[in-house]
Coordinates of C-alpha atoms in Angstrom, one line a residue:
M1 CA -83.5 53.7 -117.2
A2 CA -83.2 49.6 -117.8
N3 CA -80.6 49.4 -115.2
Y4 CA -82.6 50.9 -112.5
E5 CA -84.7 48.2 -112.4
T6 CA -82.0 45.7 -112.6
L7 CA -80.1 47.7 -109.8
I8 CA -83.5 46.9 -107.5
A9 CA -83.5 43.4 -108.4
S10 CA -79.8 42.9 -107.7
I11 CA -80.1 45.0 -104.3
K12 CA -82.7 42.2 -103.4
D13 CA -80.7 39.3 -104.6
A14 CA -77.7 40.2 -102.9
I15 CA -78.9 41.4 -99.7
K16 CA -80.9 39.0 -97.7
N17 CA -81.8 39.0 -94.2
N18 CA -80.2 35.5 -93.3
N19 CA -76.9 34.4 -93.1
K20 CA -75.6 33.2 -96.4
Q21 CA -74.7 35.9 -98.4
A22 CA -71.7 38.1 -98.5
I23 CA -74.0 41.0 -97.6
T24 CA -76.6 40.6 -94.6
G25 CA -79.5 42.6 -93.4
Q26 CA -82.8 43.4 -94.0
M27 CA -81.8 47.0 -92.5
L28 CA -79.3 47.3 -95.2
Q29 CA -81.4 46.0 -97.9
D30 CA -84.3 48.6 -96.8
A31 CA -81.7 51.4 -96.7
M32 CA -80.7 50.6 -100.3
L33 CA -83.9 50.1 -101.8
E34 CA -85.0 53.4 -100.1
M35 CA -81.8 55.3 -101.2
V36 CA -82.7 54.0 -104.7
S37 CA -86.1 55.0 -104.8
Q38 CA -85.3 58.4 -103.7
L39 CA -82.9 59.0 -106.7
G40 CA -85.2 57.7 -108.9
K41 CA -85.5 56.2 -112.2
N42 CA -83.1 59.1 -113.7
Y43 CA -79.8 57.9 -112.3
A44 CA -77.9 55.3 -113.7
F45 CA -75.5 53.2 -111.2
G46 CA -71.8 53.8 -112.2
G47 CA -70.4 51.2 -109.8
V48 CA -68.4 51.0 -106.7
A49 CA -66.2 54.2 -106.4
T50 CA -62.7 54.6 -104.2
P51 CA -60.9 57.5 -103.3
T52 CA -58.9 57.5 -106.1
T53 CA -62.0 57.4 -108.8
N54 CA -61.7 59.5 -111.8
V55 CA -65.0 59.5 -113.7
G56 CA -64.6 62.9 -115.2
T57 CA -67.9 64.5 -115.5
P58 CA -70.7 61.8 -116.1
T59 CA -73.1 62.6 -119.3
T60 CA -76.0 61.7 -117.3
N61 CA -77.3 61.4 -113.7
T62 CA -75.0 58.8 -112.0
F63 CA -74.3 57.5 -108.6
Y64 CA -71.8 55.3 -107.1
I65 CA -71.5 52.8 -103.7
A66 CA -68.6 54.4 -101.7
T67 CA -67.0 52.0 -98.5
E68 CA -63.6 53.6 -98.3
A69 CA -62.6 56.1 -96.1
G70 CA -60.8 59.1 -97.5
T71 CA -61.3 61.9 -99.6
Y72 CA -62.6 61.4 -103.2
T73 CA -61.1 64.3 -104.9
K74 CA -62.5 63.6 -108.4
M75 CA -65.8 63.6 -107.0
G76 CA -66.2 67.0 -105.8
G77 CA -63.8 66.2 -102.7
V78 CA -66.5 64.2 -101.0
V79 CA -65.0 63.0 -97.5
L80 CA -66.0 59.7 -96.5
N81 CA -65.3 58.6 -93.0
A82 CA -64.2 55.2 -91.9
S83 CA -67.3 54.4 -90.0
E84 CA -69.9 55.4 -93.2
F85 CA -71.1 53.3 -95.9
A86 CA -72.4 55.7 -98.5
V87 CA -73.5 56.9 -102.0
I88 CA -72.0 59.5 -103.9
S89 CA -74.5 61.0 -106.8
W90 CA -73.8 63.2 -109.8
N91 CA -77.1 65.5 -110.8
G92 CA -75.9 67.0 -113.6
S93 CA -74.2 69.9 -111.7
A94 CA -72.6 68.9 -108.5
W95 CA -71.6 65.7 -106.4
T96 CA -73.6 65.0 -103.4
K97 CA -72.8 62.0 -100.2
H98 CA -75.9 60.1 -99.5
T99 CA -74.9 58.1 -96.1
I100 CA -76.7 55.0 -96.1
F101 CA -75.5 54.2 -92.5
D102 CA -72.6 55.1 -90.0
V103 CA -71.6 52.1 -88.2
L104 CA -70.9 54.5 -84.9
S105 CA -74.5 55.4 -85.1
L106 CA -75.5 51.4 -85.0
P107 CA -76.6 49.8 -81.5
D108 CA -74.3 48.9 -79.1
A109 CA -73.3 45.4 -79.0
E110 CA -72.6 45.0 -75.2
G111 CA -73.6 41.8 -74.2
A112 CA -73.9 39.8 -77.3
D113 CA -72.1 36.8 -78.3
P114 CA -68.9 38.2 -80.3
Q115 CA -69.0 34.6 -82.1
T116 CA -72.2 36.0 -83.9
L117 CA -70.7 39.1 -84.4
V118 CA -69.8 40.3 -88.1
S119 CA -68.3 43.1 -89.9
I120 CA -68.3 44.8 -93.4
V121 CA -65.1 44.5 -95.4
V122 CA -64.3 45.5 -98.8
D123 CA -62.9 42.6 -100.8
G124 CA -61.5 44.2 -104.5
N125 CA -65.1 45.8 -105.8
Q126 CA -67.3 43.3 -103.4
L127 CA -68.9 44.0 -100.0
K128 CA -68.4 40.9 -97.7
Q129 CA -69.0 39.9 -94.2
V130 CA -66.5 38.5 -91.7
K131 CA -66.8 37.0 -88.7
L132 CA -65.0 39.1 -85.8
A133 CA -63.8 35.8 -84.2
S134 CA -61.9 35.0 -87.4
M135 CA -59.8 38.3 -87.3
L136 CA -58.7 37.6 -83.6
S137 CA -56.5 34.7 -84.1
Y138 CA -53.3 36.8 -84.6
A139 CA -54.0 38.6 -81.7
E140 CA -54.2 36.4 -78.5
E141 CA -51.0 37.9 -76.6
E142 CA -53.2 41.2 -77.0
V143 CA -56.7 40.3 -76.0
A144 CA -56.2 37.3 -73.5
Y145 CA -54.3 36.6 -70.1
G146 CA -53.9 33.5 -68.3
V147 CA -51.1 31.6 -66.3
E148 CA -48.9 28.8 -66.6
W149 CA -47.0 26.3 -64.5
D150 CA -44.5 23.2 -64.6
V151 CA -46.2 20.3 -63.2
T152 CA -42.5 19.1 -62.2
V153 CA -41.7 21.8 -60.3
S154 CA -43.2 22.1 -56.5
S155 CA -43.4 25.5 -56.1
T156 CA -47.4 27.0 -56.3
A157 CA -46.6 29.9 -58.0
M158 CA -47.5 30.3 -61.4
T159 CA -46.2 32.6 -64.5
R160 CA -48.6 35.1 -65.7
I161 CA -48.8 35.0 -69.5
G162 CA -50.7 37.3 -72.2
N163 CA -51.3 40.7 -71.7
M164 CA -49.8 42.0 -68.8
S165 CA -52.3 45.2 -68.7
L166 CA -55.2 42.7 -68.5
H167 CA -53.6 41.2 -65.5
R168 CA -53.7 44.6 -63.8
S169 CA -57.2 45.6 -65.2
L170 CA -58.9 42.1 -65.0
P171 CA -61.5 43.1 -67.4
I172 CA -63.4 39.6 -66.9
H173 CA -63.0 39.6 -63.2
K174 CA -64.6 43.2 -62.8
K175 CA -67.9 41.8 -64.5
I176 CA -68.2 39.4 -61.7
K177 CA -70.9 40.5 -59.3
G178 CA -73.6 40.0 -56.8
C179 CA -77.1 40.1 -57.6
L180 CA -80.5 38.8 -56.7
L181 CA -82.3 36.3 -59.5
D182 CA -85.6 35.5 -59.5
D183 CA -87.0 31.8 -60.2
D184 CA -86.9 32.6 -63.9
G185 CA -83.3 33.5 -63.8
K186 CA -83.9 37.3 -64.2
V187 CA -81.5 39.6 -62.4
V188 CA -83.7 41.7 -60.3
E189 CA -81.2 44.2 -59.2
Y190 CA -77.1 44.2 -59.0
L191 CA -75.8 44.6 -55.5
P192 CA -73.6 47.1 -54.4
D193 CA -70.2 46.6 -55.0
D194 CA -68.3 47.6 -51.4
D195 CA -70.8 46.3 -49.3
W196 CA -74.2 44.3 -49.2
T197 CA -75.2 45.0 -45.8
G198 CA -78.0 47.4 -46.9
A199 CA -79.4 45.3 -49.3
T200 CA -82.7 43.0 -49.2
L201 CA -81.1 39.4 -48.9
D202 CA -83.4 37.2 -47.0
G203 CA -84.9 35.9 -50.3
T204 CA -88.1 38.1 -50.5
K205 CA -86.7 39.7 -53.6
G206 CA -84.7 37.0 -55.0
Q207 CA -81.8 34.7 -54.4
V208 CA -78.6 36.0 -53.4
M209 CA -76.3 35.0 -56.2
V210 CA -73.0 36.0 -57.9
E211 CA -72.8 36.8 -61.9
I212 CA -70.1 35.2 -63.7
P213 CA -69.6 36.8 -67.0
M214 CA -69.8 34.9 -70.5
H215 CA -65.9 34.9 -71.6
Y216 CA -63.6 32.2 -73.5
R217 CA -61.0 30.4 -72.3
K218 CA -58.3 27.8 -73.5
F219 CA -56.4 25.1 -72.0
E220 CA -52.4 23.9 -73.2
T221 CA -50.4 21.5 -72.6
I222 CA -46.7 21.6 -74.0
G223 CA -44.4 19.0 -72.5
D224 CA -45.0 19.7 -68.5
I225 CA -46.1 23.2 -69.0
R226 CA -49.8 23.7 -68.4
R227 CA -51.5 26.5 -69.5
C228 CA -55.0 28.8 -69.0
W229 CA -55.9 31.4 -71.1
I230 CA -59.1 33.8 -70.5
S231 CA -60.3 36.2 -73.0
E232 CA -63.4 38.6 -73.9
Y233 CA -63.1 37.6 -77.2
P234 CA -63.5 34.5 -79.0
V235 CA -59.8 33.9 -80.0
S236 CA -59.4 31.2 -82.2
G237 CA -58.9 27.8 -80.3
Y238 CA -61.1 29.0 -77.2
H239 CA -64.3 27.8 -76.0
K240 CA -67.2 29.9 -74.5
V241 CA -68.1 29.6 -71.0
P242 CA -71.4 31.0 -70.5
K243 CA -73.0 33.2 -68.2
M244 CA -73.9 31.5 -65.1
Y245 CA -75.0 32.2 -61.6
I246 CA -73.6 30.7 -58.7
S247 CA -74.9 31.3 -54.9
A248 CA -73.2 33.8 -52.7
Y249 CA -73.6 31.7 -50.0
E250 CA -73.5 28.0 -49.2
A251 CA -77.3 26.7 -50.0
T252 CA -79.9 26.7 -47.2
V253 CA -83.4 25.2 -47.8
Q254 CA -86.5 26.8 -47.2
R255 CA -88.5 24.1 -45.4
S256 CA -92.1 25.0 -46.2
T257 CA -91.3 25.0 -49.7
S258 CA -88.4 22.5 -50.0
K259 CA -86.6 24.7 -52.1
L260 CA -82.8 25.1 -52.1
A261 CA -81.8 28.9 -51.6
S262 CA -79.0 31.0 -51.2
V263 CA -80.1 33.6 -48.8
M264 CA -79.5 35.2 -45.6
N265 CA -82.2 34.4 -43.1
T266 CA -82.3 33.4 -40.0
S267 CA -86.3 32.6 -39.5
T268 CA -87.2 29.1 -38.6
D269 CA -88.1 28.5 -42.4
Y270 CA -84.5 28.7 -43.5
R271 CA -83.1 26.7 -40.1
G272 CA -80.0 25.1 -41.7
G273 CA -77.8 22.0 -40.8
N274 CA -80.2 19.0 -40.5
N275 CA -83.2 21.3 -39.3
N276 CA -82.9 20.6 -35.5
A277 CA -85.4 23.2 -33.8
E278 CA -83.9 21.9 -30.1
W279 CA -81.1 23.9 -31.0
D280 CA -83.0 27.6 -31.6
G281 CA -81.5 30.0 -29.4
S282 CA -78.6 28.3 -28.3
Y283 CA -75.0 28.5 -28.7
R284 CA -75.2 26.1 -31.5
S285 CA -78.5 27.4 -33.2
L286 CA -78.7 26.2 -36.9
L287 CA -81.0 29.3 -37.7
G288 CA -79.5 31.3 -40.7
M289 CA -76.8 28.5 -41.5
P290 CA -76.3 26.5 -44.9
A291 CA -78.2 23.3 -45.0
T292 CA -76.2 20.0 -44.4
N293 CA -77.3 16.1 -43.9
I294 CA -78.9 16.0 -47.4
T295 CA -78.0 14.0 -50.2
R296 CA -76.9 15.0 -53.6
T297 CA -79.9 13.3 -55.1
I298 CA -82.5 15.5 -52.8
F299 CA -80.4 18.8 -53.2
R300 CA -80.6 18.3 -57.1
T301 CA -84.5 17.9 -56.3
Y302 CA -84.8 21.0 -54.1
A303 CA -82.8 23.2 -56.7
R304 CA -85.0 22.4 -59.4
K305 CA -88.3 23.1 -57.5
R306 CA -87.1 26.9 -58.1
N307 CA -88.6 26.3 -61.3
T308 CA -89.8 23.2 -62.5
A309 CA -90.0 24.0 -66.1
S310 CA -86.5 23.8 -66.6
T311 CA -83.4 22.1 -65.4
D312 CA -81.5 25.5 -65.3
W313 CA -81.4 25.5 -61.7
N314 CA -79.2 23.0 -60.2
C315 CA -77.2 22.3 -56.8
L316 CA -73.4 23.2 -57.3
V317 CA -72.6 22.3 -60.8
Y318 CA -69.1 21.0 -61.8
V319 CA -68.6 23.3 -64.8
A320 CA -69.8 26.3 -62.6
Y321 CA -67.0 25.5 -59.9
K322 CA -64.6 24.8 -62.3
A323 CA -65.3 28.4 -64.1
V324 CA -64.6 30.0 -60.3
F325 CA -61.3 27.8 -59.8
W326 CA -59.8 29.2 -62.9
L327 CA -60.6 32.6 -62.7
F328 CA -59.0 32.6 -59.1
M329 CA -56.1 31.1 -60.5
V330 CA -55.7 33.6 -63.3
E331 CA -56.0 36.3 -60.7
Y332 CA -53.9 35.2 -58.2
A333 CA -51.3 33.1 -60.3
N334 CA -50.9 30.8 -57.3
L335 CA -52.0 27.1 -57.2
N336 CA -52.2 27.6 -53.4
S337 CA -55.3 29.4 -52.5
Q338 CA -54.9 29.2 -48.7
L339 CA -52.0 31.8 -49.0
A340 CA -52.5 34.7 -46.5
V341 CA -54.9 37.4 -47.7
N342 CA -52.8 40.5 -49.3
A343 CA -54.9 43.5 -50.5
Q344 CA -51.8 45.1 -51.7
K345 CA -51.2 44.5 -55.5
D346 CA -47.7 43.2 -56.0
A347 CA -44.7 45.1 -57.8
N348 CA -46.2 44.7 -61.3
G349 CA -49.7 46.1 -60.0
C350 CA -51.4 42.8 -60.0
T351 CA -53.3 40.4 -57.4
Q352 CA -51.0 38.5 -54.8
G353 CA -51.5 36.4 -51.7
G354 CA -54.5 33.9 -51.1
L355 CA -57.9 33.7 -49.6
G356 CA -56.2 32.7 -46.2
L357 CA -57.0 29.6 -44.2
G358 CA -60.8 29.7 -44.4
V359 CA -62.9 28.1 -41.7
S360 CA -60.7 25.0 -41.4
N361 CA -59.1 25.4 -38.0
I362 CA -61.6 23.8 -35.7
S363 CA -60.2 20.6 -34.3
S364 CA -62.3 17.4 -35.1
S365 CA -63.0 16.6 -31.3
D366 CA -64.0 20.2 -30.8
W367 CA -66.3 20.3 -33.5
S368 CA -68.1 17.1 -33.1
A369 CA -68.6 18.3 -29.3
H370 CA -70.0 21.6 -30.2
N371 CA -72.6 20.5 -32.5
S372 CA -72.1 17.6 -33.9
S373 CA -70.0 19.0 -36.8
Y374 CA -72.6 20.9 -38.1
P375 CA -72.0 24.5 -39.7
T376 CA -70.8 27.0 -37.2
V377 CA -71.0 30.2 -39.6
P378 CA -74.1 32.0 -40.6
C379 CA -74.7 32.6 -44.3
G380 CA -73.9 36.1 -45.3
Y381 CA -71.7 37.1 -42.3
T382 CA -68.9 38.2 -45.1
N383 CA -71.5 40.6 -46.6
D384 CA -69.7 43.9 -45.9
L385 CA -66.8 42.9 -48.1
G386 CA -69.4 43.1 -51.0
N387 CA -68.1 42.1 -54.4
K388 CA -64.6 41.9 -53.3
S389 CA -62.2 39.3 -51.8
G390 CA -60.9 38.8 -48.5
E391 CA -61.5 37.2 -44.5
K392 CA -63.2 38.1 -41.7
A393 CA -62.8 36.7 -38.4
Y394 CA -65.7 35.0 -36.4
A395 CA -65.7 33.7 -33.0
V396 CA -67.4 30.6 -32.2
K397 CA -69.0 30.3 -29.0
K398 CA -69.4 27.8 -26.3
A399 CA -72.6 27.6 -24.2
D400 CA -71.0 29.9 -21.4
G401 CA -70.5 32.3 -24.2
S402 CA -66.8 32.2 -24.2
T403 CA -65.2 31.5 -27.6
L404 CA -64.2 28.1 -28.6
V405 CA -62.3 29.0 -31.6
T406 CA -61.7 32.1 -33.9
V407 CA -62.4 31.2 -37.5
Y408 CA -61.8 33.3 -40.7
A409 CA -64.7 33.2 -43.1
N410 CA -63.3 33.9 -46.4
R411 CA -65.1 35.2 -49.7
Y412 CA -63.8 35.5 -53.4
R413 CA -65.4 38.4 -55.2
G414 CA -68.6 37.7 -53.5
I415 CA -68.7 34.2 -53.1
E416 CA -68.5 33.4 -49.3
H417 CA -66.4 30.2 -48.5
P418 CA -65.4 29.3 -51.6
F419 CA -63.5 26.4 -49.5
G420 CA -63.7 25.3 -46.0
H421 CA -66.3 25.5 -43.4
I422 CA -68.2 22.6 -44.8
W423 CA -68.1 20.2 -48.1
K424 CA -69.8 21.7 -51.2
C425 CA -70.9 18.4 -53.2
A426 CA -71.2 19.0 -56.8
D427 CA -73.5 17.7 -59.8
G428 CA -73.0 16.6 -63.2
V429 CA -69.7 14.9 -62.4
N430 CA -69.7 11.1 -61.4
V431 CA -66.7 9.0 -60.4
Q432 CA -66.5 5.2 -61.0
I433 CA -64.5 3.8 -58.7
N434 CA -63.4 0.1 -59.6
P435 CA -62.0 -2.5 -57.0
N436 CA -58.5 -3.6 -56.5
G437 CA -58.1 -6.5 -58.9
G438 CA -60.2 -5.6 -61.7
D439 CA -59.0 -2.8 -64.0
N440 CA -57.7 -0.7 -61.1
T441 CA -59.2 2.9 -62.3
S442 CA -61.4 5.7 -60.9
K443 CA -63.1 7.0 -64.1
V444 CA -64.3 10.3 -63.6
Y445 CA -67.4 11.3 -65.9
V446 CA -68.8 14.8 -66.9
A447 CA -72.4 15.7 -68.6
S448 CA -72.4 18.4 -70.6
N449 CA -76.2 18.7 -70.5
T450 CA -78.1 19.2 -67.0
S451 CA -81.1 17.0 -68.0
S452 CA -78.5 13.9 -68.0
Y453 CA -77.5 14.6 -64.4
N454 CA -78.6 11.1 -62.2
D455 CA -77.1 9.3 -59.3
S456 CA -77.3 5.5 -61.0
N457 CA -75.3 5.5 -64.1
Y458 CA -73.2 7.2 -66.6
T459 CA -75.8 8.0 -69.4
G460 CA -75.2 11.6 -71.0
Y461 CA -71.7 11.8 -69.5
D462 CA -68.0 11.7 -71.2
M463 CA -65.3 10.1 -69.4
I464 CA -62.6 12.8 -69.2
G465 CA -59.8 10.9 -67.6
L466 CA -58.5 8.8 -64.5
M467 CA -58.6 10.3 -61.0
S468 CA -55.9 9.1 -58.6
R469 CA -56.4 5.9 -56.6
S470 CA -54.8 7.0 -53.6
E471 CA -55.2 9.8 -51.3
G472 CA -52.6 12.6 -50.5
Y473 CA -52.0 15.8 -51.4
V474 CA -52.5 16.8 -55.0
K475 CA -49.7 16.8 -57.3
E476 CA -51.4 16.9 -60.7
I477 CA -55.0 17.5 -62.2
I478 CA -56.7 15.6 -65.0
F479 CA -56.5 19.3 -66.8
G480 CA -56.8 17.9 -70.7
T481 CA -58.6 20.5 -73.2
E482 CA -61.4 21.5 -70.5
G483 CA -59.3 22.2 -67.5
D484 CA -60.5 19.6 -65.2
V485 CA -59.9 20.1 -61.7
I486 CA -60.1 16.5 -60.5
P487 CA -56.6 15.2 -58.9
S488 CA -55.1 12.7 -61.4
A489 CA -51.7 12.2 -59.4
V490 CA -50.9 12.9 -55.4
G491 CA -47.6 13.1 -53.7
G492 CA -47.4 16.8 -53.1
N493 CA -47.7 18.3 -49.8
S494 CA -49.3 21.1 -47.7
S495 CA -47.3 24.2 -49.5
G496 CA -46.4 22.6 -52.6
Y497 CA -47.9 21.8 -55.8
F498 CA -51.6 22.3 -55.5
A499 CA -51.3 22.2 -51.6
D500 CA -54.6 20.3 -51.3
Y501 CA -56.3 17.1 -50.6
L502 CA -57.7 14.4 -52.2
T503 CA -60.0 12.3 -50.0
T504 CA -60.5 9.1 -51.4
S505 CA -61.1 5.3 -51.0
T506 CA -61.5 2.0 -52.9
P507 CA -64.7 -0.3 -52.6
T508 CA -64.8 -3.8 -52.7
T509 CA -67.4 -3.8 -55.9
T510 CA -67.5 -1.3 -58.9
T511 CA -68.8 1.8 -56.9
L512 CA -70.6 5.4 -58.5
R513 CA -69.0 8.0 -56.2
S514 CA -70.2 11.9 -56.2
I515 CA -67.7 14.7 -55.7
A516 CA -67.2 17.2 -53.0
F517 CA -64.7 20.1 -52.9
G518 CA -63.4 22.8 -50.5
G519 CA -62.6 20.8 -47.6
H520 CA -64.4 21.4 -44.1
S521 CA -63.7 23.4 -40.9
A522 CA -61.4 20.5 -39.3
H523 CA -59.5 19.7 -42.4
G524 CA -56.7 22.5 -41.9
A525 CA -54.2 22.8 -44.4
Q526 CA -56.0 20.2 -46.6
V527 CA -58.4 22.5 -47.5
G528 CA -58.5 24.7 -50.8
L529 CA -60.1 25.4 -54.2
C530 CA -58.4 21.9 -55.6
C531 CA -59.3 19.7 -52.3
V532 CA -61.7 16.9 -53.3
N533 CA -63.6 14.0 -51.7
T534 CA -64.9 11.1 -53.6
H535 CA -65.7 9.0 -50.4
V536 CA -69.5 9.7 -50.3
A537 CA -71.9 8.1 -52.1
P538 CA -74.7 10.6 -54.0
T539 CA -77.3 8.8 -51.8
A540 CA -75.4 9.3 -48.5
P541 CA -76.0 12.7 -46.3
S542 CA -73.5 14.0 -44.0
A543 CA -73.3 16.8 -41.3
A544 CA -70.5 18.4 -43.0
I545 CA -71.4 18.0 -46.4
G546 CA -73.8 20.8 -48.0
T547 CA -73.9 22.4 -51.7
R548 CA -74.4 25.3 -53.4
L549 CA -77.0 26.9 -55.9
C550 CA -76.4 27.1 -59.5
F551 CA -78.4 28.6 -62.3
I552 CA -76.7 28.4 -65.7
P553 CA -79.5 29.3 -68.6
K554 CA -79.3 27.1 -71.4
K555 CA -80.0 29.9 -73.9

């Protein structure tokens, strides 16, 4: 029949293996061509059928495409399921259904980027594709959860918004998990949820990292109200937060290779601090401690030695820190990350409390006398908490074996010392601080591409806003459309607004400064996730400043 050849040509023309036609997919084209071949030249194409189609008794062998679920009562009572795409044929005596494919039999799309997923829909008599992302704009209250607060109110408590069942189940947070990552950025193995103490964490099997899952996020400013939304799905107006890896521990350095590392290893090859071998075996040994007294410039170099073929490995990346910051805020719904640890859920079944004081209660004089203000808690001390959050007491010992002070090492979903203990310097963010008498600004610049990271200029960086010129407890952050967590105003206190402290200073000439987060062991109530230090140049080392290791794949 003439229309047999016409149908073959139509299928090839309409169903392509690119993304520009109404119907896409080499698989679908192949399936339909095979179907036509099996039916043979003696079948005529009757069109698209629906459950109400009534063609009577065809006078010749005929077939119809069917996509709508239901019972085709005038076509032999054929039943089409909602997940099926089928052909219904008449062979001269009976109607027969031929399933081209069943959606339920297709491979699972878990792990795929929802922005690329499409669905096949029927529009009149035509099959068309529609991106799933475009179908979700009306569903924000169902598929997203978040927090809001009023910047004029001093209370640190935030209000939970969105789907409350998601606040209880925390679907994105539950995907945060510890793992071992090789230098190519491949997961070697995922670590046990409850306790990591039995795992190989010394670096021989990979770096000890925490996987932050891909998710979607939106920030809103409505008058004095600030909102942060997160979702597993690409809701309209949300931006993608890619999957990334942040070190479970404050970073150390493998001294034999000069590679930045996240390991639990007390050998001399991973001596922390300033690599002072004279203290080995003493009460102030730096074996197994995070590395400090290294500039951000050198930290970056050491991180990228993990794989010199790319810039995917870095020291603490600002966007990774920001991702953890907002995940915490949405989970705990409180701007004060130093609230006491409370393992019990609140009356609504949601997380409450905070992460405790962190390692922040050593006096400056005691710390200096003890070990010249170098790290005091070894990497991996909280491993028995696994992927959970909480705190664990640690006794800092004197030379005679007695306790100098008991500190509390905290953990957020596998990330040890999210704040406190030592400052964590961040890359991908620079601050241009101008002297008084000029334009009186402190401009914050962020780079979106790791290949642009540098310590001398702002090429490849975008200005995101102005940082506060004064020190003090943080009252507001830059926020904007990307949720930037750099303080824009001070005037809070240790229990109000953000309850964390900004340390900064004004130079006599225009100066590029780096940013460090979290506070250190002697900062007390000042420490927390929004505790920020812009007092140090990226080329200046400090005993109390370290970093983390990050891997953010570009693909």
